Short mmCIF file of C-alpha atoms and ligand atoms in Angstrom, two decimals:
data_model
loop_
_atom_site.label_atom_id
_atom_site.label_comp_id
_atom_site.label_asym_id
_atom_site.label_seq_id
_atom_site.Cartn_x
_atom_site.Cartn_y
_atom_site.Cartn_z
CA MET K 1 86.83 71.62 114.12
CA GLY K 2 86.09 71.94 117.72
CA THR K 3 84.35 68.82 119.49
CA HIS K 4 80.79 70.15 119.00
CA GLU K 5 81.18 71.24 115.60
CA PHE K 6 80.28 69.37 112.54
CA PRO K 7 83.01 69.44 109.62
CA ARG K 8 82.89 72.29 107.14
CA GLY K 9 80.40 71.50 104.23
CA PHE K 10 78.51 68.78 106.39
CA THR K 11 74.94 68.72 104.96
CA PHE K 12 71.66 68.37 106.95
CA GLY K 13 68.72 67.73 105.37
CA VAL K 14 65.35 65.49 105.36
CA ALA K 15 64.22 62.46 103.74
CA THR K 16 61.05 61.13 102.16
CA ALA K 17 59.87 58.29 99.85
CA ALA K 18 57.36 58.82 96.83
CA TYR K 19 54.77 56.07 97.81
CA GLN K 20 54.52 57.19 101.50
CA VAL K 21 53.96 60.91 100.88
CA GLU K 22 53.02 61.75 97.21
CA GLY K 23 49.40 60.21 96.95
CA HIS K 24 47.79 59.11 93.83
CA ILE K 25 49.92 56.27 92.81
CA GLU K 26 48.77 52.81 91.50
CA ASN K 27 51.78 50.16 92.08
CA ASP K 28 52.29 47.06 93.63
CA TRP K 29 51.57 48.26 97.09
CA SER K 30 48.38 49.70 96.20
CA GLU K 31 47.32 46.25 94.93
CA TRP K 32 48.76 44.61 97.97
CA GLU K 33 46.64 46.91 100.36
CA ARG K 34 43.46 46.44 98.34
CA GLN K 35 43.92 42.76 98.54
CA GLY K 36 43.73 43.33 102.41
CA ARG K 37 47.40 41.90 102.83
CA CYS K 38 48.37 44.65 105.52
CA LYS K 39 48.00 44.15 109.08
CA ASP K 40 44.99 46.39 109.10
CA PRO K 41 43.14 46.55 105.77
CA SER K 42 41.99 50.15 106.44
CA HIS K 43 45.64 51.17 106.18
CA ARG K 44 45.29 52.18 102.45
CA CYS K 45 48.02 54.79 101.33
CA GLY K 46 45.46 56.50 98.90
CA ARG K 47 46.28 60.32 98.61
CA ALA K 48 48.83 59.83 101.46
CA VAL K 49 49.91 63.33 102.43
CA ASP K 50 49.35 64.63 98.95
CA HIS K 51 52.97 65.56 98.60
CA TRP K 52 52.57 65.35 94.53
CA ASN K 53 50.40 68.35 94.75
CA LEU K 54 52.11 70.23 97.74
CA PHE K 55 55.63 69.74 96.61
CA ASP K 56 56.46 73.21 96.74
CA HIS K 57 55.14 73.99 100.07
CA ASP K 58 56.79 70.82 101.33
CA LEU K 59 60.22 72.16 99.98
CA GLN K 60 59.73 75.28 101.72
CA LEU K 61 59.24 73.39 105.13
CA ALA K 62 62.41 71.44 104.38
CA ARG K 63 64.31 74.88 103.80
CA ASP K 64 62.70 76.21 107.12
CA VAL K 65 64.30 73.64 109.12
CA GLY K 66 67.59 74.64 107.49
CA SER K 67 67.89 71.66 104.80
CA GLY K 68 70.70 71.73 102.52
CA ALA K 69 69.46 68.17 100.82
CA PHE K 70 66.11 66.92 100.26
CA ARG K 71 65.90 63.11 99.68
CA VAL K 72 62.88 62.13 97.58
CA SER K 73 62.19 59.21 95.22
CA LEU K 74 61.09 58.86 91.81
CA GLU K 75 57.92 56.56 91.57
CA TRP K 76 58.77 54.02 88.78
CA ALA K 77 54.93 53.12 88.52
CA ARG K 78 54.33 56.78 87.84
CA ILE K 79 57.02 57.02 85.33
CA GLU K 80 56.27 53.80 83.49
CA PRO K 81 52.75 52.47 84.31
CA VAL K 82 52.31 50.29 81.47
CA ARG K 83 55.54 48.22 80.49
CA GLY K 84 57.51 50.19 77.95
CA GLN K 85 55.27 53.20 77.80
CA VAL K 86 56.65 56.37 79.46
CA ASP K 87 54.58 58.98 80.94
CA GLU K 88 56.40 62.00 79.92
CA ALA K 89 54.07 64.36 81.74
CA ALA K 90 55.27 62.54 85.08
CA VAL K 91 58.95 62.64 83.76
CA ASP K 92 58.56 66.38 83.13
CA GLN K 93 57.01 67.05 86.59
CA TYR K 94 59.72 65.24 88.46
CA ARG K 95 62.48 67.18 86.53
CA GLN K 96 60.88 70.48 87.14
CA ARG K 97 60.56 69.93 90.86
CA LEU K 98 64.22 68.84 91.16
CA VAL K 99 65.40 71.90 89.20
CA ARG K 100 63.26 74.07 91.58
CA MET K 101 64.95 72.43 94.47
CA LYS K 102 68.22 72.94 92.93
CA GLU K 103 67.73 76.46 92.37
CA ALA K 104 66.54 77.10 95.87
CA GLY K 105 69.81 75.76 96.98
CA VAL K 106 68.89 72.45 98.24
CA ARG K 107 70.70 69.50 96.91
CA PRO K 108 68.46 66.84 95.36
CA VAL K 109 69.08 63.23 97.18
CA VAL K 110 67.21 60.97 94.86
CA THR K 111 66.08 57.26 95.18
CA LEU K 112 65.52 55.25 92.10
CA HIS K 113 63.96 52.41 93.83
CA HIS K 114 62.23 53.03 97.25
CA PHE K 115 60.54 49.39 97.80
CA THR K 116 57.55 49.80 95.32
CA HIS K 117 57.27 48.65 91.76
CA PRO K 118 54.85 49.11 88.83
CA GLN K 119 52.03 46.61 88.88
CA TRP K 120 53.20 44.78 85.72
CA PHE K 121 56.91 44.18 87.44
CA HIS K 122 56.33 41.08 89.46
CA ARG K 123 54.28 39.28 86.98
CA GLU K 124 56.33 40.07 83.79
CA THR K 125 59.98 40.41 84.96
CA PRO K 126 60.45 39.70 88.77
CA TRP K 127 63.71 40.33 90.55
CA HIS K 128 64.53 36.54 90.36
CA GLU K 129 64.51 36.68 86.48
CA PRO K 130 67.43 38.17 84.49
CA SER K 131 64.95 40.44 82.63
CA SER K 132 64.61 42.55 85.94
CA VAL K 133 67.87 43.90 85.13
CA VAL K 134 66.89 44.98 81.66
CA GLU K 135 63.93 46.82 82.99
CA PHE K 136 65.69 48.24 85.77
CA ARG K 137 68.28 49.66 83.49
CA ARG K 138 65.49 51.17 81.15
CA HIS K 139 64.09 52.78 84.30
CA ALA K 140 67.41 54.27 85.36
CA ARG K 141 67.74 55.79 81.96
CA ILE K 142 64.69 57.65 82.16
CA CYS K 143 65.74 58.83 85.69
CA ALA K 144 69.02 59.77 84.52
CA ARG K 145 67.36 62.07 82.04
CA ILE K 146 65.44 63.50 84.73
CA LEU K 147 68.74 64.14 86.82
CA ARG K 148 70.74 65.69 84.00
CA GLY K 149 73.10 68.37 85.44
CA LEU K 150 71.74 68.59 88.95
CA ASP K 151 74.78 67.20 90.82
CA ALA K 152 72.33 64.98 92.63
CA LEU K 153 73.15 62.32 95.29
CA VAL K 154 71.55 59.29 93.69
CA ILE K 155 70.61 56.25 95.62
CA THR K 156 69.79 53.30 93.48
CA PHE K 157 68.24 51.11 95.82
CA ASN K 158 66.83 51.77 99.07
CA GLU K 159 67.33 49.12 101.66
CA PRO K 160 67.76 45.94 99.21
CA MET K 161 68.14 43.66 102.23
CA VAL K 162 64.66 44.78 103.84
CA LEU K 163 63.24 44.28 100.44
CA LEU K 164 64.63 40.95 100.23
CA LEU K 165 63.72 39.62 103.59
CA GLY K 166 60.14 41.11 103.57
CA GLY K 167 59.22 40.35 99.75
CA TYR K 168 61.41 37.22 99.23
CA LEU K 169 61.83 35.39 102.40
CA GLN K 170 58.99 36.38 104.86
CA GLY K 171 56.40 36.85 102.10
CA MET K 172 55.06 40.01 104.08
CA ILE K 173 55.51 42.64 101.33
CA PRO K 174 55.13 42.42 97.63
CA PRO K 175 55.66 40.32 95.81
CA GLY K 176 55.06 37.93 99.05
CA LEU K 177 57.39 35.26 98.38
CA ALA K 178 59.08 32.96 100.92
CA ASP K 179 61.66 31.19 98.69
CA GLY K 180 65.31 30.94 99.47
CA ASN K 181 66.50 30.21 96.06
CA LYS K 182 64.51 32.95 94.44
CA ALA K 183 65.50 35.23 97.02
CA MET K 184 69.11 34.50 96.36
CA LEU K 185 68.74 35.16 92.59
CA ALA K 186 66.77 38.26 93.28
CA LEU K 187 69.55 39.82 95.65
CA GLY K 188 72.15 38.93 92.66
CA ASN K 189 69.93 40.90 90.16
CA LEU K 190 69.41 43.88 92.47
CA ALA K 191 73.24 44.03 92.68
CA ARG K 192 73.27 43.79 88.75
CA SER K 193 70.74 46.41 88.53
CA HIS K 194 72.67 48.76 90.51
CA VAL K 195 75.63 48.41 88.24
CA ALA K 196 73.32 49.02 85.21
CA ALA K 197 71.85 52.00 86.70
CA ARG K 198 75.26 53.25 87.53
CA GLU K 199 76.37 52.99 83.88
CA GLU K 200 73.22 54.79 82.60
CA LEU K 201 73.49 57.43 85.07
CA LEU K 202 77.35 58.06 84.60
CA ARG K 203 76.59 58.20 80.74
CA GLU K 204 73.61 60.95 81.18
CA CYS K 205 73.98 62.87 84.24
CA GLY K 206 77.24 64.56 84.33
CA ARG K 207 78.13 65.31 87.91
CA CYS K 208 76.40 62.94 90.34
CA GLU K 209 77.37 60.76 93.23
CA ILE K 210 75.93 57.14 93.22
CA GLY K 211 75.32 54.67 96.10
CA ILE K 212 72.56 52.84 98.00
CA SER K 213 70.92 53.41 101.22
CA GLN K 214 71.68 50.26 103.55
CA ASN K 215 69.45 49.65 106.58
CA MET K 216 71.66 48.67 109.36
CA LEU K 217 71.04 47.36 112.76
CA ALA K 218 73.21 47.11 115.69
CA PHE K 219 72.93 43.48 116.67
CA ARG K 220 73.46 41.96 120.28
CA PRO K 221 72.99 38.41 121.40
CA ASP K 222 70.34 38.11 123.75
CA ARG K 223 72.29 36.06 125.99
CA TRP K 224 75.76 37.14 126.19
CA TRP K 225 76.90 33.79 127.33
CA HIS K 226 75.21 31.67 124.71
CA PRO K 227 77.36 30.57 121.80
CA LEU K 228 74.40 30.23 119.49
CA ASP K 229 73.12 33.79 120.10
CA ARG K 230 76.60 34.99 119.52
CA ALA K 231 76.92 33.03 116.37
CA LEU K 232 73.67 34.41 115.04
CA THR K 233 74.67 37.92 115.82
CA ARG K 234 77.98 37.37 113.76
CA LEU K 235 75.82 35.93 110.91
CA ALA K 236 73.37 38.90 111.06
CA LEU K 237 76.12 41.41 111.11
CA ASP K 238 77.88 39.73 108.08
CA ASN K 239 74.85 39.04 106.01
CA TYR K 240 72.08 41.91 107.00
CA ASN K 241 74.60 44.74 107.35
CA HIS K 242 77.56 43.92 105.04
CA ALA K 243 76.85 41.20 102.16
CA PHE K 244 75.12 43.85 99.77
CA LEU K 245 77.52 46.64 100.55
CA ARG K 246 80.42 44.20 100.15
CA ALA K 247 79.29 42.69 96.78
CA LEU K 248 79.27 46.46 95.30
CA THR K 249 82.79 46.86 96.87
CA ASP K 250 84.58 43.75 95.79
CA GLY K 251 82.19 42.21 93.03
CA GLU K 252 81.21 39.13 94.86
CA LEU K 253 77.83 38.52 96.42
CA ARG K 254 78.34 36.14 99.24
CA VAL K 255 75.54 35.23 101.64
CA GLN K 256 75.34 32.56 104.18
CA MET K 257 72.24 32.33 106.34
CA PRO K 258 72.04 28.36 107.37
CA GLY K 259 68.66 26.96 106.95
CA LEU K 260 67.39 30.21 105.11
CA ALA K 261 69.30 30.97 102.02
CA SER K 262 73.05 30.86 100.85
CA THR K 263 74.86 32.07 97.73
CA ARG K 264 78.08 32.84 96.04
CA GLN K 265 77.67 34.92 92.86
CA ARG K 266 79.98 37.14 90.83
CA ILE K 267 78.52 40.40 89.91
CA GLU K 268 80.08 41.73 86.79
CA GLY K 269 81.11 45.25 87.09
CA ALA K 270 80.00 45.62 90.88
CA ARG K 271 83.74 46.14 92.12
CA ASP K 272 83.89 49.72 93.49
CA SER K 273 80.66 50.63 92.31
CA MET K 274 79.41 52.97 94.97
CA ASP K 275 80.84 56.62 95.48
CA PHE K 276 79.19 56.81 98.84
CA MET K 277 77.84 54.47 101.50
CA GLY K 278 74.26 55.52 102.60
CA ILE K 279 73.22 54.34 105.98
CA ASN K 280 69.62 54.12 107.46
CA TYR K 281 70.07 53.60 111.15
CA TYR K 282 67.22 53.27 113.56
CA THR K 283 67.75 50.70 116.43
CA ARG K 284 69.28 47.59 117.96
CA ALA K 285 68.19 43.99 117.61
CA HIS K 286 68.57 41.42 120.08
CA LEU K 287 68.94 37.97 118.79
CA ARG K 288 68.29 34.73 120.44
CA PHE K 289 68.58 31.19 119.17
CA ILE K 290 65.28 29.03 119.33
CA PRO K 291 65.19 25.26 118.66
CA LYS K 292 62.61 25.42 116.07
CA PRO K 293 62.20 27.11 112.73
CA PRO K 294 63.21 29.74 111.80
CA PHE K 295 65.66 29.22 114.86
CA LEU K 296 65.99 32.92 115.49
CA GLN K 297 63.92 35.30 117.79
CA PHE K 298 64.35 38.89 117.16
CA GLN K 299 63.41 41.41 119.90
CA TYR K 300 63.71 44.92 120.87
CA ARG K 301 64.66 45.57 124.41
CA ASP K 302 64.79 48.51 126.46
CA LEU K 303 67.99 47.63 128.05
CA LEU K 304 68.97 51.10 129.06
CA GLY K 305 65.87 52.22 130.49
CA ARG K 306 65.40 55.00 128.12
CA GLY K 307 61.93 53.68 127.20
CA LEU K 308 61.09 51.87 123.63
CA THR K 309 60.11 54.44 120.91
CA ASP K 310 56.32 54.54 120.05
CA ILE K 311 56.78 51.76 117.12
CA GLY K 312 58.61 49.63 119.86
CA TRP K 313 62.24 50.29 119.10
CA GLU K 314 65.17 50.51 121.18
CA ASP K 315 66.58 54.22 121.47
CA TYR K 316 70.29 53.24 121.03
CA PRO K 317 72.31 55.98 119.65
CA GLU K 318 75.50 54.21 120.78
CA GLY K 319 74.88 51.80 118.10
CA PHE K 320 74.76 54.48 115.58
CA ALA K 321 78.54 55.51 116.02
CA GLN K 322 79.60 51.83 116.17
CA LEU K 323 77.93 51.23 112.86
CA VAL K 324 79.29 54.41 111.19
CA LEU K 325 82.72 53.48 112.44
CA ASP K 326 82.25 49.96 111.20
CA VAL K 327 81.38 50.95 107.49
CA HIS K 328 84.28 53.46 107.68
CA HIS K 329 86.96 50.92 108.58
CA THR K 330 85.49 48.28 106.24
CA TYR K 331 85.17 50.34 103.10
CA GLY K 332 86.94 53.70 103.59
CA LYS K 333 84.29 55.53 101.62
CA PRO K 334 82.40 58.75 102.24
CA ILE K 335 79.23 58.16 104.27
CA TRP K 336 75.91 59.83 104.04
CA VAL K 337 73.18 58.98 106.81
CA THR K 338 70.24 58.82 104.38
CA GLU K 339 67.76 57.98 107.18
CA ASN K 340 67.77 58.23 111.06
CA GLY K 341 64.63 59.17 113.07
CA ILE K 342 62.07 58.69 115.74
CA ASP K 343 58.33 57.55 115.75
CA ASP K 344 57.34 60.13 118.48
CA ARG K 345 53.65 60.97 118.86
CA GLN K 346 53.76 63.56 121.32
CA GLY K 347 56.90 65.00 119.67
CA ASP K 348 58.70 65.66 122.96
CA ARG K 349 61.27 63.04 122.63
CA ARG K 350 62.64 63.95 119.21
CA PRO K 351 64.95 66.78 120.05
CA GLY K 352 66.69 64.73 122.69
CA PHE K 353 66.81 61.72 120.26
CA LEU K 354 68.43 64.08 117.60
CA TYR K 355 70.92 65.41 120.28
CA ASP K 356 71.92 61.82 121.37
CA HIS K 357 72.40 60.51 117.72
CA TRP K 358 74.46 63.68 116.55
CA ARG K 359 76.58 63.47 119.58
CA HIS K 360 77.43 59.88 118.76
CA LEU K 361 77.69 60.68 115.14
CA LEU K 362 80.06 63.38 116.00
CA GLY K 363 82.13 61.07 117.96
CA ALA K 364 82.47 58.83 114.98
CA ILE K 365 83.57 61.72 112.67
CA HIS K 366 86.19 62.78 115.23
CA GLN K 367 87.66 59.21 115.32
CA GLY K 368 87.97 59.64 111.26
CA ALA K 369 84.71 58.57 109.78
CA ASP K 370 84.18 60.75 106.64
CA VAL K 371 80.48 61.57 106.96
CA ARG K 372 79.44 64.11 104.62
CA GLY K 373 75.44 64.53 105.44
CA TYR K 374 72.67 63.53 107.67
CA LEU K 375 69.15 63.24 106.54
CA TYR K 376 66.32 63.02 109.17
CA TRP K 377 63.54 60.50 108.33
CA SER K 378 61.17 62.10 107.82
CA LEU K 379 60.38 65.66 106.76
CA MET K 380 56.59 64.95 107.65
CA ASP K 381 54.41 62.26 109.07
CA ASN K 382 53.36 59.79 106.22
CA PHE K 383 52.38 56.17 105.34
CA GLU K 384 54.43 53.76 107.33
CA TRP K 385 54.07 50.60 105.02
CA LEU K 386 52.76 47.80 107.14
CA GLU K 387 52.21 49.96 110.15
CA GLY K 388 49.96 52.24 107.99
CA TRP K 389 49.10 55.46 109.65
CA GLY K 390 49.98 55.09 113.22
CA PRO K 391 53.74 55.99 113.42
CA ARG K 392 54.88 59.77 113.47
CA PHE K 393 58.32 60.04 112.29
CA GLY K 394 57.85 63.64 110.98
CA LEU K 395 59.64 66.92 111.83
CA TYR K 396 56.28 68.19 110.86
CA SER K 397 53.21 66.46 112.21
CA VAL K 398 50.32 66.11 109.70
CA ASP K 399 46.53 66.10 110.29
CA PHE K 400 45.78 63.30 107.97
CA GLU K 401 42.23 64.58 107.52
CA THR K 402 42.97 68.21 106.58
CA LEU K 403 46.70 67.46 105.37
CA GLU K 404 47.82 70.52 107.39
CA ARG K 405 51.41 70.36 108.23
CA ARG K 406 52.54 71.63 111.80
CA PRO K 407 56.06 72.00 112.99
CA THR K 408 57.08 69.74 116.07
CA PRO K 409 59.14 71.05 118.91
CA ALA K 410 62.17 69.59 117.14
CA CYS K 411 61.90 71.99 113.89
CA HIS K 412 63.38 74.68 115.80
CA TYR K 413 66.21 72.66 117.12
CA PHE K 414 66.82 71.15 113.88
CA ARG K 415 67.18 74.58 112.18
CA GLN K 416 69.49 75.83 114.83
CA VAL K 417 72.05 72.93 114.63
CA ALA K 418 71.68 72.47 110.68
CA ARG K 419 72.14 76.24 110.39
CA SER K 420 75.23 76.68 112.46
CA GLY K 421 76.78 73.16 112.07
CA VAL K 422 77.30 73.39 115.78
CA LEU K 423 76.00 70.83 118.37
CA VAL K 424 74.20 72.42 121.17
CA GLU K 425 71.99 70.86 123.67
CA PRO K 426 68.11 71.26 123.02
CA PRO K 427 66.08 72.73 125.55
CA SER K 428 64.00 69.79 126.33
CA LEU K 429 67.17 67.72 127.12
CA ARG K 430 68.06 70.29 129.90
CA VAL K 431 64.67 69.55 131.46
CA ARG K 432 65.06 65.89 131.15
CA GLU K 433 68.49 66.35 133.08
CA ASP K 434 66.89 68.55 135.78
CA ALA K 435 64.02 66.03 136.39
CA GLY K 436 66.65 63.21 136.81
CA ARG K 437 68.44 64.94 139.42
C1 FCB U 1 63.08 52.69 106.55
C2 FCB U 1 62.38 52.84 105.30
C3 FCB U 1 61.56 54.05 105.34
C4 FCB U 1 60.83 54.46 106.51
C5 FCB U 1 61.40 54.28 107.73
C6 FCB U 1 60.71 54.44 108.83
O1 FCB U 1 63.37 51.32 106.66
O2 FCB U 1 63.35 53.16 104.31
O3 FCB U 1 60.79 54.14 103.91
O4 FCB U 1 59.50 53.47 106.50
O5 FCB U 1 62.21 52.84 107.65
#
């Protein structure tokens, strides 16, 4: 393997999530938006980008950029809109789509839970109650039926710590709680639900690989010299990046966030319950101690003068390699990058962003990390949760009025690298370098 070559069999692909693209979904988020609880109440997801009706077209777009894998999620609210009543037509639709995907030579990467819930869920069986595990097991059983024989890469949960922080500690996303005790009960039940889902999948699916997608941040003390900033950084690394992965590796959930939430729980069956580690990487956070609650200030800084991305995040590819190596050394498992991407309205930064992140990823691979694939977030522009319709992460830009998808300048470059497995510089990078001379 040359220094610019990805390993043989390395898979490039693209990622999406049901609620952000499909449209026509009634779930906890649609209620949340209707109640005006998003930053801007006009930010309704609604028809999203109508991926539900344009699936085949979008699958073709994914193939056009050389994707060997396509990450989608199965919307629980579509499958089980009323508790205990399965919508068989929706189940069948999902199954047919994934079969077509597989037949087209694209490996299905399927998330069972990507932030959203059916509307009955938080009222009747919220995550802090043990009944949530029973319900999620049933959902997973249905998903396993959809996935039978497809050799899918299955992600039980997308970013459990984001769900927990946003939904159970900051109250910013459904279910909108700020309660440390409930948060820790919920986190334990998310881990138990992963174990339950794994049992169902292994029983029903035939060949499949099972893991989670963990949002991982590079952390830095805002003031290098400050002991409390440094202590916060260590805590963040341990709790945010590792606590959940560790629970699914050694079977014990240990969280220690002083003043916020702490727990130590055994999770039955969780030891070694992931076949791969899914990493979602976007940026670096600078942490500063402040002497009043919540005692922590979290900031993005353009320390290296690259310019923050449009959503305001630091462009920090160096952190990508560090995290991948950290996960490799800590767990020794195969790794999939299940999300990485940039909000780039003009579309001119994306090729350089890809090049930089791939270069660092290759660096980690050459140092021994067993990385199997890279999925770009996202195939196309979509509904970005609390940020609504502003951010543009898509390889394809979408006109939200006409729903027309148009390739951004990164499509050509993505295809070139995905098809050849060889990292070359994008033309825009050469321009960037010339300008800097
Ligand atoms: C991740 C989410 C994904 C998308 C990207 C930008 O945290 O998993 O749905 O919103 O951020």
